[in-house]
Amino acid sequence: METNPAIKKEISAFMAGLKKRNKGETEFHQAVHEVVETIIPFTAEHTKYRDAYILERMTEPDRIITFRVTWEDDAGAIHADRAWRVQFNNSIGPYKGGLRFHPTVTQSVLKFLGFEQVLKNSLTGLPMGGAKGGSNFNPKGRSDREIMRFCQSMMIELHRHIGEDVDVPAGDINVGAREISYLFGTYKRLENRFAGILTGKGLAFGGSLVRKEATGYGAVYFMKHMLEHSGTEVKGKTAAVSGSGNVALYCMEKLIQLGAKVLTASDSSGFIHDPDGITREKLDWLIDLKENRRGRIQEYAEKFGCDFHQGKTPWGVKADLAFPCATQNEVLIEDAQVMVKNGIKAVAEGANMPCTAEATDYFLEHDVLFGPAKAANAGGVAVSGLEQSQNQLRISWSREEVDKRLTTIMEDIHSKCVRYGARKDKPVDYRAGANIAGFVKVADAMLAYGVV
Ligand code: NDP
Ligand code: 2IT
């Protein structure tokens, strides 16, 4: 990106301070850098934000709660894992954001996720602040009972820090319907109250229709708007998708519904390439494999007779569209170069920060439509916001009602990105658009509160 020298200097000075205050937190540095690169040029023109130190305040979480989670496995061995809740910013609503269980979870990872969540939640237009939490607990290979005991133990501490007007966690990697149910059941016993203190709940106890599908559907809706804005459509396109979890599966479902051909899916062991396309029937089988049988993606290749590439990511497969839906930094600069060479038209980030900074720059430099996570995957938290509304009203909306609201929210997010990211003779810079549009709402609230 071309930036004038004074602004470059301001960005470097800001990052030097942030790195000094947050030593070794590389994922957090990466997420903040990506934002300040577009926000500092903006605050240089809108000096009220700079004068009020808004960026410095916005990059410091309100608080971080760290605690031990002790639990007993099926063999009677005792484990002590570490958990966090990073309550980042509640300027525009109660804290909101997921919980992740994964051995790679660190404070840095949760701070990057919490920081991005603040801007993402702002973009949805709903009254939600930003937070993230989770644990370095590794659920892989654990029994249901072990996972239940872990969740129960975690909630024994977490329950005092959350509440429907305080902080409302949800799912993320390895936290789905099963974990949310264990967590909710324990909260209810501890507090003796039935309230919407988590989202992603089961439909029988306050969950919302379409929440499960929302992130994946939303990413495809966002892609649809990016393509339509540049005069084309999803129908007839080929798509490479990574992951085979909650986001990836329903991204594939919506792509199939809209007439695209999905060529790939993956998990942490490798990817499958199905040149005939993952059809509705094959996807049903895959959903059952992943949601009910907790199987590996390799089984798809065995079942349907296609290639499995062990230890690899799908970005070498030629496709029109890409949806990275697994984890952070899964699309590297080398991948971006191959994708551009293969004629990729658009990328929508289903996961959070799946593209490295270098890969993202490369896409933008080569006029690839790039839907950043804050915008493209905001459908999940948006329907979480709708679940909160339904809980407060003590009603349940129909599938059509929720999907209609999700569609409108994704269209609005696209418009906000265009408003702040439109460029002359170049495709919309959705990265800048999403950052600025998300920033302005939170920053205005912080300005209104005075020096707090
Ligand atoms: P799931 O746990 O349902 O699925 C995660 C998928 O990604 C699995 O296929 C998993 O493979 C793979 N994966 C996870 N970690 C790695 C890794 N380090 N390397 C390679 N593959 C990996 O999670 P979700 O689908 O919910 O989340 C996926 C992404 O989407 C995350 O970045 C999350 O933050 C983001 N997101 C999720 C939302 C939601 O509503 N759930 C909302 C917005 C964003 P394996 O099973 O082998 O580990
Ligand atoms: O990253 C995310 O937006 C999520 N994991 C969903 C958060 C939520 O509160 O639904």
CSV table of N, CA, C and O and ligand atoms in Angstrom, one decimal, residues 85 96-100 113 117 120-121 128 131-132 168-173 199-200 211 215 350-352 377-385 388, ligand 2:
chain,number,residue,atom,x,y,z
A,85,ARG,N,-10.9,-15.2,29.4
A,85,ARG,CA,-11.9,-14.4,28.7
A,85,ARG,C,-11.3,-13.0,28.6
A,85,ARG,O,-11.0,-12.3,29.6
A,96,LYS,N,-19.4,-9.6,23.5
A,96,LYS,CA,-19.9,-10.7,22.7
A,96,LYS,C,-18.8,-11.3,21.9
A,96,LYS,O,-18.1,-10.6,21.2
A,97,GLY,N,-18.7,-12.7,21.9
A,97,GLY,CA,-17.7,-13.3,21.1
A,97,GLY,C,-17.5,-14.8,21.6
A,97,GLY,O,-18.0,-15.1,22.7
A,98,GLY,N,-16.9,-15.6,20.7
A,98,GLY,CA,-16.9,-17.0,21.0
A,98,GLY,C,-15.9,-17.5,22.0
A,98,GLY,O,-15.1,-16.7,22.5
A,99,LEU,N,-15.9,-18.8,22.2
A,99,LEU,CA,-14.9,-19.5,23.0
A,99,LEU,C,-14.3,-20.6,22.1
A,99,LEU,O,-15.0,-21.3,21.4
A,100,ARG,N,-13.0,-20.7,22.2
A,100,ARG,CA,-12.2,-21.6,21.4
A,100,ARG,C,-11.5,-22.6,22.3
A,100,ARG,O,-10.8,-22.2,23.3
A,113,LEU,N,-8.3,-12.2,18.3
A,113,LEU,CA,-9.7,-12.5,18.0
A,113,LEU,C,-10.7,-11.5,18.7
A,113,LEU,O,-11.6,-11.0,18.1
A,117,GLN,N,-13.1,-8.9,16.9
A,117,GLN,CA,-14.5,-9.0,17.2
A,117,GLN,C,-15.2,-7.7,17.5
A,117,GLN,O,-16.4,-7.5,17.1
A,120,LYS,N,-15.9,-6.2,14.0
A,120,LYS,CA,-16.8,-7.1,13.3
A,120,LYS,C,-18.3,-6.9,13.9
A,120,LYS,O,-19.2,-6.7,13.1
A,121,ASN,N,-18.3,-6.9,15.2
A,121,ASN,CA,-19.7,-6.7,15.8
A,121,ASN,C,-20.3,-5.4,15.5
A,121,ASN,O,-21.5,-5.2,15.3
A,128,MET,N,-23.6,-4.8,20.1
A,128,MET,CA,-22.7,-5.8,20.7
A,128,MET,C,-21.3,-5.3,20.8
A,128,MET,O,-20.7,-4.8,19.8
A,131,ALA,N,-15.5,-9.5,22.5
A,131,ALA,CA,-14.8,-10.3,23.5
A,131,ALA,C,-14.4,-11.6,22.8
A,131,ALA,O,-14.9,-12.0,21.8
A,132,LYS,N,-13.5,-12.4,23.4
A,132,LYS,CA,-13.2,-13.7,23.0
A,132,LYS,C,-12.6,-14.5,24.2
A,132,LYS,O,-12.1,-13.9,25.1
A,168,VAL,N,-21.7,-12.2,26.7
A,168,VAL,CA,-22.4,-13.4,26.2
A,168,VAL,C,-21.5,-14.2,25.2
A,168,VAL,O,-21.4,-13.9,24.0
A,169,PRO,N,-20.9,-15.2,25.7
A,169,PRO,CA,-20.0,-16.1,24.9
A,169,PRO,C,-20.8,-17.0,23.9
A,169,PRO,O,-22.0,-17.1,24.0
A,170,ALA,N,-20.1,-17.6,23.0
A,170,ALA,CA,-20.7,-18.5,22.0
A,170,ALA,C,-19.6,-19.5,21.6
A,170,ALA,O,-18.6,-19.7,22.3
A,171,GLY,N,-19.8,-20.1,20.5
A,171,GLY,CA,-18.9,-21.2,20.0
A,171,GLY,C,-17.8,-20.6,19.1
A,171,GLY,O,-17.8,-19.4,18.7
A,172,ASP,N,-16.8,-21.4,18.9
A,172,ASP,CA,-15.7,-21.1,17.9
A,172,ASP,C,-15.0,-22.5,17.7
A,172,ASP,O,-15.7,-23.5,17.9
A,173,ILE,N,-13.8,-22.5,17.3
A,173,ILE,CA,-13.2,-23.8,17.0
A,173,ILE,C,-13.3,-24.8,18.2
A,173,ILE,O,-13.0,-24.5,19.4
A,199,THR,N,-24.8,-17.9,23.3
A,199,THR,CA,-25.6,-18.2,22.1
A,199,THR,C,-25.0,-19.4,21.4
A,199,THR,O,-24.0,-19.9,21.7
A,200,GLY,N,-25.9,-19.9,20.4
A,200,GLY,CA,-25.5,-21.2,19.8
A,200,GLY,C,-26.1,-22.3,20.6
A,200,GLY,O,-25.7,-23.5,20.5
A,211,ARG,N,-28.6,-20.3,13.3
A,211,ARG,CA,-27.4,-19.9,14.0
A,211,ARG,C,-26.3,-20.8,13.5
A,211,ARG,O,-25.1,-20.4,13.2
A,215,THR,N,-22.7,-18.5,9.9
A,215,THR,CA,-21.4,-18.0,9.4
A,215,THR,C,-21.1,-18.4,8.0
A,215,THR,O,-20.7,-17.5,7.2
A,350,GLY,N,-13.8,-17.0,5.7
A,350,GLY,CA,-14.8,-17.6,6.6
A,350,GLY,C,-14.2,-17.7,8.0
A,350,GLY,O,-14.9,-17.5,9.0
A,351,ALA,N,-12.9,-18.0,8.0
A,351,ALA,CA,-12.2,-18.1,9.3
A,351,ALA,C,-11.7,-16.7,9.7
A,351,ALA,O,-11.9,-15.7,9.0
A,352,ASN,N,-11.2,-16.5,10.9
A,352,ASN,CA,-10.6,-15.3,11.4
A,352,ASN,C,-9.2,-15.2,11.0
A,352,ASN,O,-8.4,-16.1,11.4
A,377,ASN,N,-17.3,-13.0,7.7
A,377,ASN,CA,-17.8,-14.0,8.6
A,377,ASN,C,-18.6,-13.4,9.7
A,377,ASN,O,-18.9,-14.1,10.7
A,378,ALA,N,-19.1,-12.2,9.5
A,378,ALA,CA,-19.9,-11.5,10.6
A,378,ALA,C,-21.3,-12.1,10.7
A,378,ALA,O,-22.0,-11.8,11.7
A,379,GLY,N,-21.7,-13.0,9.8
A,379,GLY,CA,-23.0,-13.5,9.8
A,379,GLY,C,-23.3,-14.4,11.0
A,379,GLY,O,-24.4,-14.5,11.6
A,380,GLY,N,-22.2,-15.1,11.5
A,380,GLY,CA,-22.3,-15.9,12.7
A,380,GLY,C,-22.7,-15.1,13.9
A,380,GLY,O,-23.7,-15.4,14.6
A,381,VAL,N,-21.9,-14.1,14.2
A,381,VAL,CA,-22.2,-13.3,15.4
A,381,VAL,C,-23.5,-12.5,15.2
A,381,VAL,O,-24.2,-12.2,16.2
A,382,ALA,N,-23.8,-12.1,14.0
A,382,ALA,CA,-25.0,-11.4,13.7
A,382,ALA,C,-26.2,-12.2,14.2
A,382,ALA,O,-27.1,-11.7,14.9
A,383,VAL,N,-26.2,-13.5,13.8
A,383,VAL,CA,-27.4,-14.4,14.2
A,383,VAL,C,-27.3,-14.6,15.7
A,383,VAL,O,-28.3,-14.8,16.4
A,384,SER,N,-26.1,-14.6,16.3
A,384,SER,CA,-26.0,-14.7,17.7
A,384,SER,C,-26.7,-13.5,18.3
A,384,SER,O,-27.4,-13.6,19.3
A,385,GLY,N,-26.5,-12.3,17.7
A,385,GLY,CA,-27.2,-11.1,18.2
A,385,GLY,C,-28.7,-11.3,18.1
A,385,GLY,O,-29.5,-10.9,19.0
A,388,GLN,N,-29.9,-13.4,20.9
A,388,GLN,CA,-30.0,-12.6,22.1
A,388,GLN,C,-31.4,-11.8,22.1
A,388,GLN,O,-32.1,-11.8,23.1
B,2,2IT,O1,-15.6,-15.3,15.5
B,2,2IT,C1,-16.8,-15.2,15.7
B,2,2IT,O2,-17.4,-14.2,15.2
B,2,2IT,C2,-17.5,-16.3,16.4
B,2,2IT,N1,-16.9,-17.3,16.7
B,2,2IT,C3,-18.9,-16.1,16.7
B,2,2IT,C4,-19.1,-15.3,17.9
B,2,2IT,C5,-20.5,-15.3,18.5
B,2,2IT,O3,-20.7,-14.6,19.5
B,2,2IT,O4,-21.5,-15.8,17.9
